[in-house]
Short mmCIF file of C-alpha atoms in Angstrom, two decimals:
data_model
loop_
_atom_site.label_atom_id
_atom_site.label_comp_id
_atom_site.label_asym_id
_atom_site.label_seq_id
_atom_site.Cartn_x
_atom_site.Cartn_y
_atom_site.Cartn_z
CA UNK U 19 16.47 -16.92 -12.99
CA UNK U 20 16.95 -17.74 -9.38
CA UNK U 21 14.20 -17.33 -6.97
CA UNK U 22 14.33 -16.34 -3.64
CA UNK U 23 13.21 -19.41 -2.51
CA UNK U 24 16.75 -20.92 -4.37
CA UNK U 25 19.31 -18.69 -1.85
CA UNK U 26 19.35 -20.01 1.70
CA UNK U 27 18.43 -16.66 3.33
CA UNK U 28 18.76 -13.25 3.35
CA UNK U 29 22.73 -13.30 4.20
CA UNK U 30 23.32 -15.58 0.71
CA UNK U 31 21.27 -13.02 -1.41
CA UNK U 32 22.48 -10.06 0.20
CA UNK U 33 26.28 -11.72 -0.57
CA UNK U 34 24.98 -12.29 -4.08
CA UNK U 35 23.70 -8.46 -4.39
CA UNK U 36 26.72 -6.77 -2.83
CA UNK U 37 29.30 -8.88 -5.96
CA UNK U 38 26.84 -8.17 -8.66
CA UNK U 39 24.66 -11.35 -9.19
CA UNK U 40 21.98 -10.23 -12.07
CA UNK U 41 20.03 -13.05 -11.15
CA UNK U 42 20.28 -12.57 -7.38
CA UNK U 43 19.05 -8.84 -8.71
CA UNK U 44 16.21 -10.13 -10.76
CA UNK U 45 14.92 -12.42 -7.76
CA UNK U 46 14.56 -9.67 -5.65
CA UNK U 47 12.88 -7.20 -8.34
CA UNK U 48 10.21 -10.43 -8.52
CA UNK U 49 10.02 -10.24 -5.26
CA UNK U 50 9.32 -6.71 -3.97
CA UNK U 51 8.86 -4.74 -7.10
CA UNK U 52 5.25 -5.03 -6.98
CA UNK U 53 4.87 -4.55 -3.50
CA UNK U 54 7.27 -1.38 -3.67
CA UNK U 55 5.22 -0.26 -6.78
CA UNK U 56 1.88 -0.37 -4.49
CA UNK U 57 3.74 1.61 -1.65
CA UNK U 58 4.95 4.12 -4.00
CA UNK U 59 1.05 4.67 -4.94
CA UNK U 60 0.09 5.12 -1.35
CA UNK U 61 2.24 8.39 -1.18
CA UNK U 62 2.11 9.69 -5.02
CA UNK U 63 -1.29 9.85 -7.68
CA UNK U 64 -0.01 8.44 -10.71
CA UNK U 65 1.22 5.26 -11.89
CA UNK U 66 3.69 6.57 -13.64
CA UNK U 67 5.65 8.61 -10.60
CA UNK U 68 4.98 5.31 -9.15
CA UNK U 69 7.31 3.84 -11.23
CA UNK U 70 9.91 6.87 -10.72
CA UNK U 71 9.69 6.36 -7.15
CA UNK U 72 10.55 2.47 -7.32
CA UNK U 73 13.45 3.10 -10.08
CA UNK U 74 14.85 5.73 -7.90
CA UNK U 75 14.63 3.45 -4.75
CA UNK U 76 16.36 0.58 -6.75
CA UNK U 77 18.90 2.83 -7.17
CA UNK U 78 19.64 4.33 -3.45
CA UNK U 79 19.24 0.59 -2.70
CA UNK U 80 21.84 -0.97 -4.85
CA UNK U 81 24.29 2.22 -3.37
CA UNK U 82 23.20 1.42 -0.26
CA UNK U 83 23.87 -2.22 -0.14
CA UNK U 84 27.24 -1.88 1.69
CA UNK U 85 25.42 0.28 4.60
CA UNK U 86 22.99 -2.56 5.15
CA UNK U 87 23.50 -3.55 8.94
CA UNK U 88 20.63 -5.96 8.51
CA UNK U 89 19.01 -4.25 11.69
CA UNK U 90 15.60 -4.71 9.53
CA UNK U 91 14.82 -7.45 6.59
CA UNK U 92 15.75 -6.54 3.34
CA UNK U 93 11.57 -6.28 2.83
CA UNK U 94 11.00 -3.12 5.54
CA UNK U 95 14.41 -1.84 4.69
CA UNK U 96 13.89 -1.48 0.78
CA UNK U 97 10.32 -0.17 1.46
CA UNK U 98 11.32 2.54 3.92
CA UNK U 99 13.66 3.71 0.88
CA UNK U 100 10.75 4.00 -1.78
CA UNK U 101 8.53 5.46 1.17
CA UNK U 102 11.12 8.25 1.77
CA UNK U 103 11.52 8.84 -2.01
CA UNK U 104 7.74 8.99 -2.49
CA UNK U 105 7.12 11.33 0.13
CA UNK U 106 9.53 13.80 -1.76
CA UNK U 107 7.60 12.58 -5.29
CA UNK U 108 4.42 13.83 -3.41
CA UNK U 109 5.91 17.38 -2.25
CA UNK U 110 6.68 17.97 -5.80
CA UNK U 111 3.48 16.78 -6.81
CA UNK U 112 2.27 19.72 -4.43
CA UNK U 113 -0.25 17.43 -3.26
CA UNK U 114 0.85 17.78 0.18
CA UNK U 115 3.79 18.86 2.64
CA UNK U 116 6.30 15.95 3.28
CA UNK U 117 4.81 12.82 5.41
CA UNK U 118 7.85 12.92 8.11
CA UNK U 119 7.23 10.90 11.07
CA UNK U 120 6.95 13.73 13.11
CA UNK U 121 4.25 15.02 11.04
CA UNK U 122 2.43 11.95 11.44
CA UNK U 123 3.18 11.75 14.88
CA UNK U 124 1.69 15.56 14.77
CA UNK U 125 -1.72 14.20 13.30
CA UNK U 126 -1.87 10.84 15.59
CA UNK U 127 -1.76 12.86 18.63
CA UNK U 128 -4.17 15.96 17.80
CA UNK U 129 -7.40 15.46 19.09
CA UNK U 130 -10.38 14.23 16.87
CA UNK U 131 -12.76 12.52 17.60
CA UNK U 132 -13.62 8.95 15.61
CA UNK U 133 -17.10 9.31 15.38
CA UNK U 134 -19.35 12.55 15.08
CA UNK U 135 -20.43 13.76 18.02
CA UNK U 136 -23.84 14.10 17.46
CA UNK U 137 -24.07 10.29 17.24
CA UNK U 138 -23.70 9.80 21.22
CA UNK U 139 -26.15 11.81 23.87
CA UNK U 140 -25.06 15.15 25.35
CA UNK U 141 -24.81 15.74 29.18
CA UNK U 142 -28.47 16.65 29.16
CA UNK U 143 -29.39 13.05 27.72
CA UNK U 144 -30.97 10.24 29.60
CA UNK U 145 -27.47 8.45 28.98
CA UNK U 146 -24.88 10.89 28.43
CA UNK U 147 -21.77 9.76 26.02
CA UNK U 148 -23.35 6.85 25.23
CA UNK U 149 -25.25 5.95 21.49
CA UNK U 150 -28.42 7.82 20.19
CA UNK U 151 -28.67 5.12 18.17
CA UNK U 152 -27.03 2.18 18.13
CA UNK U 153 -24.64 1.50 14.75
CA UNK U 154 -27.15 -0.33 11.74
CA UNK U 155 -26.03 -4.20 11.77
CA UNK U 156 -25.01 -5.40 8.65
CA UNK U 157 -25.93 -8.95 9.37
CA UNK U 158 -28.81 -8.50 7.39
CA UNK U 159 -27.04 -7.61 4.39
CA UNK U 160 -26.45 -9.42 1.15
CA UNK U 161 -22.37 -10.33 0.81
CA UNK U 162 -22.17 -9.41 -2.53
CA UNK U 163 -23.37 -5.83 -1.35
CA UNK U 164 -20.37 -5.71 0.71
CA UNK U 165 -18.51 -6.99 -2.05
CA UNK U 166 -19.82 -5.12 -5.04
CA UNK U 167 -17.62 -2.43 -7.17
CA UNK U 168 -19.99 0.58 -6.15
CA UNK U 169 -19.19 -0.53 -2.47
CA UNK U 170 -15.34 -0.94 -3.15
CA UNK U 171 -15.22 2.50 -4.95
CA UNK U 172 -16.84 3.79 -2.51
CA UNK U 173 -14.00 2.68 0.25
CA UNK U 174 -11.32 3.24 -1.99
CA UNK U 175 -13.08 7.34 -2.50
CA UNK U 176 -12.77 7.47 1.33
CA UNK U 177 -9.74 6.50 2.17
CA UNK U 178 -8.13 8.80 -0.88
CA UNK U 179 -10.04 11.65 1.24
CA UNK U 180 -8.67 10.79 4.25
CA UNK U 181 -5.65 12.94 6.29
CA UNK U 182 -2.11 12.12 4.92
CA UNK U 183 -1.43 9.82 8.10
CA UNK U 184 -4.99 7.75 8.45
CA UNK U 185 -4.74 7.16 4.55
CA UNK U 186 -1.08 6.14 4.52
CA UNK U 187 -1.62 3.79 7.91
CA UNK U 188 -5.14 2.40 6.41
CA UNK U 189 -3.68 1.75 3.18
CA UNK U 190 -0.35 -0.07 4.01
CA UNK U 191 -2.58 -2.15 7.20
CA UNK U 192 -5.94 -2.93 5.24
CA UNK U 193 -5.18 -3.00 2.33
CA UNK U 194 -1.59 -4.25 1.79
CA UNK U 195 -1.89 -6.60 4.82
CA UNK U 196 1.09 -5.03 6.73
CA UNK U 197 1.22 -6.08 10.35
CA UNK U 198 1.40 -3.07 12.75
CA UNK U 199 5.10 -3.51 13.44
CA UNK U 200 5.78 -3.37 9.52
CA UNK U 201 4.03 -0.21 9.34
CA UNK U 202 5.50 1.53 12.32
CA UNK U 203 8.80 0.90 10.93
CA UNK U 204 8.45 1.81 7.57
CA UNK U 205 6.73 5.32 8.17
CA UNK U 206 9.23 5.52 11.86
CA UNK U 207 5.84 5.89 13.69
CA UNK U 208 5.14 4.20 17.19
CA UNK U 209 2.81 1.66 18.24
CA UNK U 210 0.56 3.92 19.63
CA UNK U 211 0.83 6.45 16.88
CA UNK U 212 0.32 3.77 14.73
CA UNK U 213 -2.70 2.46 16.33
CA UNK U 214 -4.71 6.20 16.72
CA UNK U 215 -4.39 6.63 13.06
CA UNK U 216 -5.51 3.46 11.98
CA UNK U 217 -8.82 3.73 14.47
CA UNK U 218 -9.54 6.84 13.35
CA UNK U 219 -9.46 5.79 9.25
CA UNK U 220 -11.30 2.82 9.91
CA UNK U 221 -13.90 4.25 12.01
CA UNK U 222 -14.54 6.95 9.09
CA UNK U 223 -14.67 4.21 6.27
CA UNK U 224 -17.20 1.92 8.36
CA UNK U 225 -19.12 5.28 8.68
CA UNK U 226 -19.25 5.53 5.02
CA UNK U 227 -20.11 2.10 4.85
CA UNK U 228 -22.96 2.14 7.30
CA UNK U 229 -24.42 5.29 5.29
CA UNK U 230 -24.40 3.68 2.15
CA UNK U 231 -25.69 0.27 3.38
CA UNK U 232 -28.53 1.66 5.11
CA UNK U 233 -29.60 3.80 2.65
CA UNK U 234 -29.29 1.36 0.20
CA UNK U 235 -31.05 -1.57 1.94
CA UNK U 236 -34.94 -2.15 1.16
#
């Protein structure tokens, strides 16, 4: 089967696509399916929707083909279609109302703050706004504490409790390894937008983090 590494660009495979190539097909489920899969699982709970999501999204994308302007990469574009589909997936799943951009947009710009208040002094404090105590360095710390499955589950139970927006951004920029600009245009969010809800998730993970650590260290 041809790889994607075989077609000299995204114009050639695109060509391929749009007069039926199977192997021009089968180079490009190697390539994204997984990736597509693990998007679909950012929006929905189960594997298995997972896999309705990408199935549906190969479909809308092999209809869609001929409405490609190429205004994206094939990449962003085929992942925008599963993350549309999966936000339906997850309405029916009733686990939440659609993720719309505006409803992200909604969530980026309410205000909340990162940290809990009570962690910084009040007005009446010898230095108000700034630390009661300053953040527990984990410097000290073993790596494999850091690295350990309690510590991972741990993460991963976070960022499942986190708001629809801060879990979706988190998830596609930490742990996916999407660069901001991939994210924004995926889930149609801006920069800024973008950059709110990822602050906010990380500073409540690190929180978790710094609560287990610390009481966990001898």
């Amino acid at each position: 089967m041809l790889g994607p590494e075989t077609l000299s660009g995204e114009t050639a495979l695109l060509a391929a696509l749009r007069c039926g190539d199977e192997d021009a097909f089968g180079a490009l489920v190697d390539a994204y399916g997984a990736a597509m899969h693990r998007v679909a699982l950012t929006f929905v709970r189960s594997s298995a929707v997972a896999d309705e999501v990408v199935q549906e999204a190969w479909l809308g994308a092999l209809r869609g083909l001929d409405r490609f302007e190429g205004r994206s990469t094939l990449k962003t574009w085929l992942l925008r279609i599963v993350a549309n589909i999966a936000r339906t997936h997850a309405v029916r799943e009733a686990r939440s109302t659609p993720f719309s951009s505006l409803e992200l947009a909604r969530e980026a710009s309410e205000y909340e703050p990162a940290l809990p208040v009570d962690r910084f002094q009040g007005p009446g404090g010898q230095h108000p706004q700034r630390w009661v105590s300053f953040p527990t360095p984990w410097s000290t710390d073993p790596d494999s504490a850091l690295l350990s499955a309690e510590t991972r589950k741990l993460i991963a139970d976070t960022i499942a409790r986190l708001p629809d927006g801060q879990r979706v951004v988190i998830s596609l920029r930490d742990v996916e390894g999407w660069d901001s600009a991939e994210v924004c245009s995926v889930l149609e969010l801006s920069e800024t937008n973008q950059r709110v809800l990822l602050h906010r998730a990380r500073a409540k993970v690190r929180a978790a983090l710094e609560g287990y650590l610390t009481t966990e260290a001898p």
